[in-house]
PDB file of C-alpha atoms in Angstrom:
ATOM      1  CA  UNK A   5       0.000   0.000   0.000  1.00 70.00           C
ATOM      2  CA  UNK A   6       2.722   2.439   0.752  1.00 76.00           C
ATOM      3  CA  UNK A   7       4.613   1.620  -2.127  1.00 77.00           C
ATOM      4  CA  UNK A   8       1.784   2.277  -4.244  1.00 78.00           C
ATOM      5  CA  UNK A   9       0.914   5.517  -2.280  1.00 72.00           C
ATOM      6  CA  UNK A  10       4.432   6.722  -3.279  1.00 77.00           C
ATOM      7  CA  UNK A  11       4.282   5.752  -6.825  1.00 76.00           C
ATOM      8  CA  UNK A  12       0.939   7.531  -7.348  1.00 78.00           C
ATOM      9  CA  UNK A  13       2.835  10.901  -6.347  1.00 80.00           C
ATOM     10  CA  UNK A  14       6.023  10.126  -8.359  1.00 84.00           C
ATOM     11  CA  UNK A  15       5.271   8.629 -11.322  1.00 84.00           C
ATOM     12  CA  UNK A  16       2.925  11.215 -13.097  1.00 86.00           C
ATOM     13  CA  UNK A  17       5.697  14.497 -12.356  1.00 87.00           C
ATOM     14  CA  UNK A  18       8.740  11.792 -13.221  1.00 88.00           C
ATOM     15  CA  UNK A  19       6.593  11.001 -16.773  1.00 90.00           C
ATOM     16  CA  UNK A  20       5.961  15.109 -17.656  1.00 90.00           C
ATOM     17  CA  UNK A  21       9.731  15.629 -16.618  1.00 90.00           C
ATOM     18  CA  UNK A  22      10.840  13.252 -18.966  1.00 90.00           C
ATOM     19  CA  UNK A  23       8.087  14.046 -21.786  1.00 90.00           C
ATOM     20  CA  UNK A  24       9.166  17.978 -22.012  1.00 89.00           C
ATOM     21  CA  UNK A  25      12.566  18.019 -20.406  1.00 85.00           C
ATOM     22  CA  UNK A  26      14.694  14.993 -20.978  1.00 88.00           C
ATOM     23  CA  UNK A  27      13.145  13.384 -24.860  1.00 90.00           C
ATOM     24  CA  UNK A  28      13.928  17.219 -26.221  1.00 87.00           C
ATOM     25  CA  UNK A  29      17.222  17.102 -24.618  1.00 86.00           C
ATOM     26  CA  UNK A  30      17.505  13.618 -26.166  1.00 89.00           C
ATOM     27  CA  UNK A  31      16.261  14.564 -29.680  1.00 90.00           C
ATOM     28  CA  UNK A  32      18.575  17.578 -29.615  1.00 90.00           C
ATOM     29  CA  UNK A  33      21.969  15.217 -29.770  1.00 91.00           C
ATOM     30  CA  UNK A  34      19.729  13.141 -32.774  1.00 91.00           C
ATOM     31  CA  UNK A  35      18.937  15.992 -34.623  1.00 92.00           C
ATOM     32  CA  UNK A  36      22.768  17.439 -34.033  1.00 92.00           C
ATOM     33  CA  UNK A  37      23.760  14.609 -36.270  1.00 92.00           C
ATOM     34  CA  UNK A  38      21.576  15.896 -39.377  1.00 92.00           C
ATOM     35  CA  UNK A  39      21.248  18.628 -41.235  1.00 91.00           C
ATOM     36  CA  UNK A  40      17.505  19.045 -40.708  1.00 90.00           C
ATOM     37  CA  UNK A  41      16.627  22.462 -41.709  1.00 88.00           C
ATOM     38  CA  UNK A  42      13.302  22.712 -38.711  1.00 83.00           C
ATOM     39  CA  UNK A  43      10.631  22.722 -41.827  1.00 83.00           C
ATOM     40  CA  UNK A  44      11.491  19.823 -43.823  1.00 81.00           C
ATOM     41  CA  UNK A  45       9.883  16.131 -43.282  1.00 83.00           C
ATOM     42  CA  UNK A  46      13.170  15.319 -44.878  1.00 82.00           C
ATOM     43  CA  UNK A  47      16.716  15.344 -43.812  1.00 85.00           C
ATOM     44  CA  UNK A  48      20.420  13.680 -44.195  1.00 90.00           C
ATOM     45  CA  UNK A  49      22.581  12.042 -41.471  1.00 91.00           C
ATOM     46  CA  UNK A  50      25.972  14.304 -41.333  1.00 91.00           C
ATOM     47  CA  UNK A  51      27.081  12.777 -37.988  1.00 88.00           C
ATOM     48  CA  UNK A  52      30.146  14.639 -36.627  1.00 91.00           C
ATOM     49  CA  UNK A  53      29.562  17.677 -39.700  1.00 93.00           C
ATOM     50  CA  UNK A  54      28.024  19.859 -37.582  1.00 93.00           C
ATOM     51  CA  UNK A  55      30.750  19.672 -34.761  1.00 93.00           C
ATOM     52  CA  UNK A  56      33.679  19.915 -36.973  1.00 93.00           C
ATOM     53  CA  UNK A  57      31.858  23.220 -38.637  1.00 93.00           C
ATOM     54  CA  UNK A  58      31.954  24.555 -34.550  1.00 93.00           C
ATOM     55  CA  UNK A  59      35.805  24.641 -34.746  1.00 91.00           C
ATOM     56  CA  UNK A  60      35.504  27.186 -38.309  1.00 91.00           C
ATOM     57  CA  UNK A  61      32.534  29.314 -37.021  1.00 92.00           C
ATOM     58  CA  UNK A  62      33.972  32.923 -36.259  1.00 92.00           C
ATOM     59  CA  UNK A  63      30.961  34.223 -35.182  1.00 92.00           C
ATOM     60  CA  UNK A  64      30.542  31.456 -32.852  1.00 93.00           C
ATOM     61  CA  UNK A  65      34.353  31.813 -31.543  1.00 94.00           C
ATOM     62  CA  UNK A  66      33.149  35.794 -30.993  1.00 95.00           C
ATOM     63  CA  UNK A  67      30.134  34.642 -28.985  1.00 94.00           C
ATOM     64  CA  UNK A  68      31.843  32.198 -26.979  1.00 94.00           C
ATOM     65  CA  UNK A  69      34.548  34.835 -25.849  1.00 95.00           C
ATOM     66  CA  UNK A  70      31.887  37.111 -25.065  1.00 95.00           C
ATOM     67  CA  UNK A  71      30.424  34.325 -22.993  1.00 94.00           C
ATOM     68  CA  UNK A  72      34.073  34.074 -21.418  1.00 94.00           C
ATOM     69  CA  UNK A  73      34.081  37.438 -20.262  1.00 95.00           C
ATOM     70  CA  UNK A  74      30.514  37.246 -18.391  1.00 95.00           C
ATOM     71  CA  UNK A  75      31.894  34.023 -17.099  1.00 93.00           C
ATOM     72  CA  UNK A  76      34.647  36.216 -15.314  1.00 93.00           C
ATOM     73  CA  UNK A  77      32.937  39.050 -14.567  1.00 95.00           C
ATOM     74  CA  UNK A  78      29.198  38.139 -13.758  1.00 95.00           C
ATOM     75  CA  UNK A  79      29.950  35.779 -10.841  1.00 93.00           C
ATOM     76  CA  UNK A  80      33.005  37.990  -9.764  1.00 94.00           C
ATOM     77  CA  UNK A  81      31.238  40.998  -8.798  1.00 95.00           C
ATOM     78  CA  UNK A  82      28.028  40.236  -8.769  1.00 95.00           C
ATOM     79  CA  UNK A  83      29.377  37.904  -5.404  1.00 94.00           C
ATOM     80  CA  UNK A  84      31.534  40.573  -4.297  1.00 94.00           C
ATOM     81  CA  UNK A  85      28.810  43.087  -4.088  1.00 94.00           C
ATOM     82  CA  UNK A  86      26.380  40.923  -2.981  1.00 93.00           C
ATOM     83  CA  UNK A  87      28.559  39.954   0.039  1.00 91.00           C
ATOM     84  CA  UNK A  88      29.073  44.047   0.607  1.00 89.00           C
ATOM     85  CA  UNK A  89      25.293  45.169   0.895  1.00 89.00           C
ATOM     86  CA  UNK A  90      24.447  41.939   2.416  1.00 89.00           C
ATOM     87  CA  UNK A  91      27.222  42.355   5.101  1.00 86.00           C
ATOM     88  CA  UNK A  92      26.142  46.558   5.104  1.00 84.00           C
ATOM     89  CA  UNK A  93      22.647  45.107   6.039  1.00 83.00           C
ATOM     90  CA  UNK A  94      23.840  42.256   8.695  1.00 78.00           C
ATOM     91  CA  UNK A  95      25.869  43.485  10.458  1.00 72.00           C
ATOM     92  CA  UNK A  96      27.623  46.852   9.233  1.00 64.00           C
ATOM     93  CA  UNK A  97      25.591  49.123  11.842  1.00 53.00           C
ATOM     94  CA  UNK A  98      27.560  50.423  14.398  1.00 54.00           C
ATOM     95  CA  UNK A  99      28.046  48.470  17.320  1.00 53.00           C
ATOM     96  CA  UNK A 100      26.034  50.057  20.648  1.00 52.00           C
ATOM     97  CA  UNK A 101      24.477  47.951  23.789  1.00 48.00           C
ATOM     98  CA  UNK A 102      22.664  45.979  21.728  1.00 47.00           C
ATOM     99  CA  UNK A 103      25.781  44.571  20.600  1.00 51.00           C
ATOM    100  CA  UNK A 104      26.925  43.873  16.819  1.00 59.00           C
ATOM    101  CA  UNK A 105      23.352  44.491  14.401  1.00 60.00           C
ATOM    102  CA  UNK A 106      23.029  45.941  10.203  1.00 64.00           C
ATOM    103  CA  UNK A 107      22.210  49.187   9.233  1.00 66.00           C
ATOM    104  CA  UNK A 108      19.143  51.096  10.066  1.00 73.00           C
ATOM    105  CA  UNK A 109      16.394  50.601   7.799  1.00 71.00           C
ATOM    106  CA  UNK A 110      18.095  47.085   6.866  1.00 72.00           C
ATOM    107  CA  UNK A 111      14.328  45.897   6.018  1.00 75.00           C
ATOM    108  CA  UNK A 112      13.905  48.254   3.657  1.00 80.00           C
ATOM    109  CA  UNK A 113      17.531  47.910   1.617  1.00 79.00           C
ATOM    110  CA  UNK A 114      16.256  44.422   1.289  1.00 80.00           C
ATOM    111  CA  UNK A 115      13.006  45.128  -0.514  1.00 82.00           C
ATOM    112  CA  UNK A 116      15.124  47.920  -2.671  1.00 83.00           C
ATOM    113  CA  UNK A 117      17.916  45.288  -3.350  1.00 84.00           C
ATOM    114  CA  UNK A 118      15.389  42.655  -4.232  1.00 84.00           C
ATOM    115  CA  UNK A 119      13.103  44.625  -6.120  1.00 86.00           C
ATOM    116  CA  UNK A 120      14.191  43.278  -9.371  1.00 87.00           C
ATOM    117  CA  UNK A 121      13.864  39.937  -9.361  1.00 86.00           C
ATOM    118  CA  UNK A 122      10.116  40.934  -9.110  1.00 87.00           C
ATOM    119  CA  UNK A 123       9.880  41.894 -12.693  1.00 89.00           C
ATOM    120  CA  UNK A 124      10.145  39.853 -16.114  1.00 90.00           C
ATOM    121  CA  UNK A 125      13.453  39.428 -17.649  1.00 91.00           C
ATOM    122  CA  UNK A 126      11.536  41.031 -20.976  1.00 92.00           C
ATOM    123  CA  UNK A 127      10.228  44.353 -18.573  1.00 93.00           C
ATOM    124  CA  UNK A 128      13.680  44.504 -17.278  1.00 93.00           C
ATOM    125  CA  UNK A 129      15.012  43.993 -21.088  1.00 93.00           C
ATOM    126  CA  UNK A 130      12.704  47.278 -22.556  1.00 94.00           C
ATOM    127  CA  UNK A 131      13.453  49.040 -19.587  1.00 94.00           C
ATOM    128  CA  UNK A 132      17.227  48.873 -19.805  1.00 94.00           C
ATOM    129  CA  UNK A 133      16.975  49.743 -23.460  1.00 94.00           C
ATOM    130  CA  UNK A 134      15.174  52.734 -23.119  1.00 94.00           C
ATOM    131  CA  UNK A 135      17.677  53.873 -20.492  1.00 94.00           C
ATOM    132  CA  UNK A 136      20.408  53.547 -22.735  1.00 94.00           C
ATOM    133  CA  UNK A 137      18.742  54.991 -25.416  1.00 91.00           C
ATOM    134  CA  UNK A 138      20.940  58.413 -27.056  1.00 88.00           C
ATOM    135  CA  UNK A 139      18.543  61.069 -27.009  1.00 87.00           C
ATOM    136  CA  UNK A 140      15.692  59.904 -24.977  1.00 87.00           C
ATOM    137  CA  UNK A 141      17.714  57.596 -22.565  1.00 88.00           C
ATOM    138  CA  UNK A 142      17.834  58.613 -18.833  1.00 92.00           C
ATOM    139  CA  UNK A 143      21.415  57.841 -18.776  1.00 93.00           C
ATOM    140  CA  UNK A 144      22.220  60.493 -21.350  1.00 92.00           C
ATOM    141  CA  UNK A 145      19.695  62.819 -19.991  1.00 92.00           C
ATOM    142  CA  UNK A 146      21.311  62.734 -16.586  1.00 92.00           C
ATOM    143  CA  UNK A 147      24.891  63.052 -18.303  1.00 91.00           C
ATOM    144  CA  UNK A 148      23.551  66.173 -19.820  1.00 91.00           C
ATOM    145  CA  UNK A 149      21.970  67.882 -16.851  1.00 91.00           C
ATOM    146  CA  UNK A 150      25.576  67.837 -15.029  1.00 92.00           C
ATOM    147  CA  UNK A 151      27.180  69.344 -17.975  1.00 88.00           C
ATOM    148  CA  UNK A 152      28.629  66.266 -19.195  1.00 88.00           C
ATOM    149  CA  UNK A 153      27.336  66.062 -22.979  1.00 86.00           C
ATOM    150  CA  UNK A 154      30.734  64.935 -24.517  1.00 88.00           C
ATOM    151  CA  UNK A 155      29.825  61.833 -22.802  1.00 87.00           C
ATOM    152  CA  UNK A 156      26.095  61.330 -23.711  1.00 90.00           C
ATOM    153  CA  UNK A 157      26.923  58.557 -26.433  1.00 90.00           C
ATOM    154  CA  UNK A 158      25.079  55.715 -28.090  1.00 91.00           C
ATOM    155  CA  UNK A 159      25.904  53.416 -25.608  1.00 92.00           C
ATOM    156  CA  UNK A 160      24.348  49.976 -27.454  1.00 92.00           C
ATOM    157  CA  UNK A 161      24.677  51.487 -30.689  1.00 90.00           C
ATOM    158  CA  UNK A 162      28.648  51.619 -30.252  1.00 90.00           C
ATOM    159  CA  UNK A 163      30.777  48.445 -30.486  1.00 92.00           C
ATOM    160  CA  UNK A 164      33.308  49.606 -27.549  1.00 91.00           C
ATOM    161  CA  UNK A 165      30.162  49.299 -25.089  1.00 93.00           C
ATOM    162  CA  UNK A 166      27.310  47.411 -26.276  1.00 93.00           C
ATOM    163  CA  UNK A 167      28.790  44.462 -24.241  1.00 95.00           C
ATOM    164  CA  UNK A 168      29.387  46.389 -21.508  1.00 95.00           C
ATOM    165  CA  UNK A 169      25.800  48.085 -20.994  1.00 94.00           C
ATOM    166  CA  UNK A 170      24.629  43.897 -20.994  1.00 95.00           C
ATOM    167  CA  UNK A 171      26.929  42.741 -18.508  1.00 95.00           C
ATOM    168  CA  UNK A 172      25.812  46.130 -16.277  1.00 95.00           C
ATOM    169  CA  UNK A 173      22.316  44.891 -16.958  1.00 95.00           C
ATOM    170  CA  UNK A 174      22.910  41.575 -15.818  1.00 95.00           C
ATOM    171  CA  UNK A 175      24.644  42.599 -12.776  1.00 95.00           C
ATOM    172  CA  UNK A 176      21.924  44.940 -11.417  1.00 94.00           C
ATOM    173  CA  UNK A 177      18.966  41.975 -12.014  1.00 93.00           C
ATOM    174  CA  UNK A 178      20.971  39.466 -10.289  1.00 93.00           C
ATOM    175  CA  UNK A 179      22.734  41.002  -7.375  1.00 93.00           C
ATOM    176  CA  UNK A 180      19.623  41.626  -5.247  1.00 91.00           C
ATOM    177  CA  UNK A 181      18.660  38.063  -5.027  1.00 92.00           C
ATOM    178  CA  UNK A 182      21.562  37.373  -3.750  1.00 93.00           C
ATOM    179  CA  UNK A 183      22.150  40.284  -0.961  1.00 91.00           C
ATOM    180  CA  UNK A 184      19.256  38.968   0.690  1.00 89.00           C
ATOM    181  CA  UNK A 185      20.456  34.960   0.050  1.00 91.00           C
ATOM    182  CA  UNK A 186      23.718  35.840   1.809  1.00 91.00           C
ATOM    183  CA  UNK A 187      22.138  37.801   4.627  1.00 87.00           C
ATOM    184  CA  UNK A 188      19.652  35.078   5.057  1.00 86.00           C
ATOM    185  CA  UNK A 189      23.154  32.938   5.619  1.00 88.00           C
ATOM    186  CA  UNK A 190      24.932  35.470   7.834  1.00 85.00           C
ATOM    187  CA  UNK A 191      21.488  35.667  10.159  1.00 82.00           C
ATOM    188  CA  UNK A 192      23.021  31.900  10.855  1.00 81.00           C
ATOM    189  CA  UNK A 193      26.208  33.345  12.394  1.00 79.00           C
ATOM    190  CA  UNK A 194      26.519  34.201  16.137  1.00 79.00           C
ATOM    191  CA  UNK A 195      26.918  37.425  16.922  1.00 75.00           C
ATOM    192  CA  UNK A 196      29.824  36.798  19.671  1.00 77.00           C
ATOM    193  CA  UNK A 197      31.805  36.170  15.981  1.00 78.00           C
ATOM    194  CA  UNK A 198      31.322  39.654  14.915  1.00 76.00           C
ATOM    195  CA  UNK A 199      31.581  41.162  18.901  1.00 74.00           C
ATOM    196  CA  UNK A 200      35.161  39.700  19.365  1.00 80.00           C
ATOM    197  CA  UNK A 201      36.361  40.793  16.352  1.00 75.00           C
ATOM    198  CA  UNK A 202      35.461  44.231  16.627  1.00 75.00           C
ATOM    199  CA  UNK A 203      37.229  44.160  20.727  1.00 75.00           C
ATOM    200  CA  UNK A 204      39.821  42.492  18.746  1.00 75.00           C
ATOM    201  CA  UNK A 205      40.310  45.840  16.084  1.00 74.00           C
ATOM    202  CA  UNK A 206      39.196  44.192  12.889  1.00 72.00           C
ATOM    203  CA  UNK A 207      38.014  46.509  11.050  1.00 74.00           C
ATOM    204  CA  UNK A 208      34.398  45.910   8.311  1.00 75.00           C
ATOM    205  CA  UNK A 209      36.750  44.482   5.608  1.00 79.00           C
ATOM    206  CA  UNK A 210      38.727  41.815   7.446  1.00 81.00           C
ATOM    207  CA  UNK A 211      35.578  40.883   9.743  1.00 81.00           C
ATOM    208  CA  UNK A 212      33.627  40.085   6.257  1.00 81.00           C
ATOM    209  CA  UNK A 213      37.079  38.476   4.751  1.00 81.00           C
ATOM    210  CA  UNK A 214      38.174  36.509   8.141  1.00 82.00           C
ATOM    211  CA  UNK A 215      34.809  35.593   9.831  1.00 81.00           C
ATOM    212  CA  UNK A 216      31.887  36.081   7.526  1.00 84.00           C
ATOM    213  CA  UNK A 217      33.264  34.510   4.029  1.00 86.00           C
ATOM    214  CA  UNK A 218      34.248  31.260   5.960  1.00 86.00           C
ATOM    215  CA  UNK A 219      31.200  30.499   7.831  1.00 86.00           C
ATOM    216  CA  UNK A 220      28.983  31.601   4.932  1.00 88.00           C
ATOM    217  CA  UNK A 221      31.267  29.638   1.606  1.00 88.00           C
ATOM    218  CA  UNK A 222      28.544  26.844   1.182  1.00 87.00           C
ATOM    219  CA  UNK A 223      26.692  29.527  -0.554  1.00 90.00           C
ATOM    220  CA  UNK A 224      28.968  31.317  -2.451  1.00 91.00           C
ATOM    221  CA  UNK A 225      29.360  27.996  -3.573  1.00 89.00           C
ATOM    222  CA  UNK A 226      26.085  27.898  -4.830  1.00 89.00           C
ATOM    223  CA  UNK A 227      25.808  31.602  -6.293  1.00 92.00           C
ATOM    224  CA  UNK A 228      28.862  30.788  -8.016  1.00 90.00           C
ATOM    225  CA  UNK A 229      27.715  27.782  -9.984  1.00 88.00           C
ATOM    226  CA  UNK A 230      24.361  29.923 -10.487  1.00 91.00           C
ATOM    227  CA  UNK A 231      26.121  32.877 -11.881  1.00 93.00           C
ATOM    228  CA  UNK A 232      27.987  31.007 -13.729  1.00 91.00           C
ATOM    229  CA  UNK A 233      25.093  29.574 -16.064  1.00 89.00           C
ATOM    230  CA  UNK A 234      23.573  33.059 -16.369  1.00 91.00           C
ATOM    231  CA  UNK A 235      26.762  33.303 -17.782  1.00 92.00           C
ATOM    232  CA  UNK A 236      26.999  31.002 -20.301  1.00 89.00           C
ATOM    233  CA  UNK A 237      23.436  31.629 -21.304  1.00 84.00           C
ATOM    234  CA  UNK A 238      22.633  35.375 -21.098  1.00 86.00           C
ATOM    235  CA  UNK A 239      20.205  34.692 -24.373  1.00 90.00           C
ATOM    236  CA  UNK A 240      16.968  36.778 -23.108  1.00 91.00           C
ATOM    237  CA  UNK A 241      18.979  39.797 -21.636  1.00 93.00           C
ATOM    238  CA  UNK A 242      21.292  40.195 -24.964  1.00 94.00           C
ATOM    239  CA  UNK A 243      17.874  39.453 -27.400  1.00 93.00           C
ATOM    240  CA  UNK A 244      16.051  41.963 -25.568  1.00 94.00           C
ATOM    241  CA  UNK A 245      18.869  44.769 -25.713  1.00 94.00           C
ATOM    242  CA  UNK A 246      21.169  44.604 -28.198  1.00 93.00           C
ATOM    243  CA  UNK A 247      20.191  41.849 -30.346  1.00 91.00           C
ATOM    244  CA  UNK A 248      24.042  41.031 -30.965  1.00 90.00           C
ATOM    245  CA  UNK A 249      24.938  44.702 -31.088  1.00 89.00           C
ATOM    246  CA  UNK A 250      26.322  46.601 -34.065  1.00 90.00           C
ATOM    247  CA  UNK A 251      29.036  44.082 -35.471  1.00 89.00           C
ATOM    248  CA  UNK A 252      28.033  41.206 -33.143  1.00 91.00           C
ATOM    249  CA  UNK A 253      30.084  43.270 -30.399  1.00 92.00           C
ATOM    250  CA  UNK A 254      27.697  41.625 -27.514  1.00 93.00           C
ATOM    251  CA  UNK A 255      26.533  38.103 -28.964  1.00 94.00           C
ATOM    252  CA  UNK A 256      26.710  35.111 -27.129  1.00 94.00           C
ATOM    253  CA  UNK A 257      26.451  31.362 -27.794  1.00 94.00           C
ATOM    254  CA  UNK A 258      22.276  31.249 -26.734  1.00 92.00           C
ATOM    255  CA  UNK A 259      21.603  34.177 -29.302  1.00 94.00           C
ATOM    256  CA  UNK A 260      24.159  32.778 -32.200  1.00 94.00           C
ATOM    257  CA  UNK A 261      21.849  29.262 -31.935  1.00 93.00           C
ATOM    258  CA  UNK A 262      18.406  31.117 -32.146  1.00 94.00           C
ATOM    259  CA  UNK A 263      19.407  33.238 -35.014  1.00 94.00           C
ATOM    260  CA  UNK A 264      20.998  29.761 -36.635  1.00 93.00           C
ATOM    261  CA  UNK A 265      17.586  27.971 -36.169  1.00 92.00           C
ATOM    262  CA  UNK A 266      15.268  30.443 -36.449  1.00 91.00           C
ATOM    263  CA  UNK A 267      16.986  32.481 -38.565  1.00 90.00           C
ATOM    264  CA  UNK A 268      19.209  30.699 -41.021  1.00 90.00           C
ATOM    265  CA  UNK A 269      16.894  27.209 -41.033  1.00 90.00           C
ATOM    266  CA  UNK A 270      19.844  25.472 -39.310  1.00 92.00           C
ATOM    267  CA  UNK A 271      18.323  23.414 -36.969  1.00 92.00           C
ATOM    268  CA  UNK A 272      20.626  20.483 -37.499  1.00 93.00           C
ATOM    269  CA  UNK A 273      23.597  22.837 -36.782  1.00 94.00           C
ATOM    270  CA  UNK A 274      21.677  24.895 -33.674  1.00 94.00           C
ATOM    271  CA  UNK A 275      20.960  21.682 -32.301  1.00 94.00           C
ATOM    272  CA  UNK A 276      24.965  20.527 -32.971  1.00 94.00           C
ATOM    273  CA  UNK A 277      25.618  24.444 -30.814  1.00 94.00           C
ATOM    274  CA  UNK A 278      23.191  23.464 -27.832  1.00 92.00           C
ATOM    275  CA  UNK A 279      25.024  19.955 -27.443  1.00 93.00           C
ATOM    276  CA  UNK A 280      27.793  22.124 -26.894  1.00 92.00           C
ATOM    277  CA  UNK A 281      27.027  24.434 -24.554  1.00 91.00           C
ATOM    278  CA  UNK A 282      25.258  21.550 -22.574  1.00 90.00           C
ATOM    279  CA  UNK A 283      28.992  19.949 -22.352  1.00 91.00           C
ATOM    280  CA  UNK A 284      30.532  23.484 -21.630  1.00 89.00           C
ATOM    281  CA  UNK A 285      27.917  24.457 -18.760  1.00 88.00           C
ATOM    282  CA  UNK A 286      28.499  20.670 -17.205  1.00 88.00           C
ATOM    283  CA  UNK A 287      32.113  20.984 -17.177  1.00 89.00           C
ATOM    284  CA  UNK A 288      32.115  24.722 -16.071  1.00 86.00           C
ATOM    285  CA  UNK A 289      29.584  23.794 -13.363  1.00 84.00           C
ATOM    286  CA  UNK A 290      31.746  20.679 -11.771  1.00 86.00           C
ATOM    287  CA  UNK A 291      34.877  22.571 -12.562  1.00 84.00           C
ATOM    288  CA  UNK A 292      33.981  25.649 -10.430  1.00 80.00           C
ATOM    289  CA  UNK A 293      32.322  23.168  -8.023  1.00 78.00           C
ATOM    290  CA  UNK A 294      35.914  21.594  -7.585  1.00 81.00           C
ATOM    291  CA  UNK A 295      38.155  24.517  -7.373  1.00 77.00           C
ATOM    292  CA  UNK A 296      35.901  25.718  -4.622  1.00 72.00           C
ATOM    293  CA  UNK A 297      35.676  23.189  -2.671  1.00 71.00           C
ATOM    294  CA  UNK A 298      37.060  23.659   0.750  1.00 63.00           C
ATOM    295  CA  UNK A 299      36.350  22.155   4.169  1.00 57.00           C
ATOM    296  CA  UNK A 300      33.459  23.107   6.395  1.00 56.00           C
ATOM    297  CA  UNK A 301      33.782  25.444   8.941  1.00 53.00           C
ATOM    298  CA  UNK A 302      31.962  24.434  11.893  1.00 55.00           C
ATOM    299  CA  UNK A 303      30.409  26.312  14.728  1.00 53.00           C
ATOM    300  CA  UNK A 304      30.726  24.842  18.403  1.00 51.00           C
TER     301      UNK A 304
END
C-alpha cells in the first residue's frame, strides 16, 4: 500500500519531466547529427559535420569569448557586491548595547535590493533599453543635466560598449537576489563572531574576509555555480537589448543558436551548438564546483 501511495505521487511528475525536459534534450543530440533544416519532413545524417563546422565558425568563436568574459565578470562581482550590501545590512551598523546588528532601515535595503527579481526578464530587457537609449535615454539625460554632454553617447549602438551596458544589466537583475540569500546565511552566524572581532580591532573588511566569508562559503558555492550559467546563457537579456549589437560586439552562444535555427533554417547545426554548450555548462559547473571546494567550517 505504501509503495503504491508513493508511486501515485512520483510517477505522473517523473513522466511530464521526462516528456518535455529529458526526450527534447535527447532529440537535440539526434537531430545534431543531421542537417535538418526545422521545416522539412526530410533530412540527411551528417554525424560529426556539424561539430567539426563549430571549430571554423567565427561568429561562434566571438560569442563564446563574449560568454568568457561574463563568465569572469558576472559571478566575480556580482558575489563581491552581494557579500558588501548583504554584510552593510547584517551586520555593518555600528556596534552600541545591543551589541553587533546591520544598518538602520536594513528591512527596507532588502526590498530595494530585491526589487528586481520581481519583474520579467523582458520588462527589465525594454526598460534597460530605453535607459540607454541616445537622445531619450535617462542615462544620457542625466549626463547632460551635469554638464557632461561629450559623454552622452550611443551606448548599445557603439561596439566599444554594447557588451558592456549587458553585462551592467545583468549585474543589477541578479545582485539583489543574492544580498538577501547571503544575509539570510549570515542571520546563521553568532553574533559573539562579529563582537570579538570588533574588541579584537578588525576593522568591516577583514571581519567580512576573516569571519563572515568562511562560515557563509557553502553559498557562495552555490551563487557561483548559479552565476555562472547566467553566464553562459545570457540569451533573453542580450535578445532583448542589443540583439548582438552593431558588429556582433555583444553576442553570445544562446543568441548565435536562435538566429541559426530560427533564422538561417539550421536546426541540425543549432541543435549541434546546444550539445555544446550543454557539455561546456556541465564541465564549467563541476569545474567551479571543484576549485571551490574547501572544508566546512563548523560552529561549536
Amino acid at each position: 500500500m505504501r509503495r503504491l501511495f508513493i508511486a501515485t505521487f512520483l510517477v505522473p511528475p517523473l513522466l511530464l519531466y521526462g516528456i518535455f525536459v529529458v526526450s527534447p534534450y535527447t532529440q537535440a543530440f539526434q537531430i545534431s547529427t543531421t542537417n535538418w533544416t526545422g521545416l522539412s519532413p526530410t533530412f540527411e545524417f551528417v554525424g560529426l559535420a556539424n561539430f567539426q563546422r563549430l571549430l571554423d565558425d567565427g561568429y561562434l568563436w566571438n560569442a563564446l569569448r563574449h560568454n568568457g568574459l561574463l563568465l569572469l565578470f558576472l559571478p566575480l562581482v556580482t558575489i563581491l557586491l552581494g557579500l558588501f550590501f548583504a554584510s552593510m545590512i547584517s551586520v555593518g551598523g555600528r556596534a552600541d548595547r545591543v551589541g553587533v546588528h546591520g544598518v538602520r532601515g536594513a528591512g527596507f535595503y532588502r526590498v530595494v535590493y530585491f526589487f528586481p527579481q520581481v519583474l520579467s526578464v523582458a520588462i527589465i530587457g525594454v526598460l534597460w533599453k530605453e535607459m540607454y537609449a541616445p537622445h531619450t535615454g535617462m542615462i544620457n539625460g542625466l549626463l547632460r543635466a551635469v554638464g557632461l554632454d561629450r559623454l552622452a553617447v550611443a551606448w548599445l549602438g557603439d561596439p566599444r560598449f554594447s557588451f558592456w551596458c549587458v553585462l551592467a544589466v545583468l549585474i543589477w537583475m541578479n545582485v539583489g537576489f543574492y544580498v538577501v540569500l547571503f544575509s539570510a546565511a549570515m542571520q546563521s552566524i553568532p553574533r559573539d563572531l562579529y563582537e570579538a572581532a570588533l574588541l579584537d580591532g578588525a576593522g568591516r573588511l577583514v571581519t567580512l574576509v576573516r569571519v563572515t566569508v568562511p562560515l557563509v562559503w557553502d553559498t557562495i558555492q552555490v551563487a557561483w555555480v548559479y552565476l555562472a550559467i547566467i553566464a553562459i546563457d545570457g540569451f533573453a537579456v542580450v535578445q532583448i537589448i542589443t540583439d548582438g549589437g552593431p558588429s556582433a560586439s555583444s553576442d553570445v552562444v544562446g543568441l548565435r543558436l536562435y538566429k541559426t535555427a530560427f533564422g538561417d533554417g539550421q536546426f541540425g547545426y543549432a541543435s549541434a551548438i546546444g550539445v555544446a554548450m550543454f557539455f561546456l555548462t556541465l564541465t564549467v559547473a563541476v569545474m567551479f564546483l571543484r576549485v571551490t571546494r574547501r572544508d566546512r567550517v563548523e560552529l561549536q
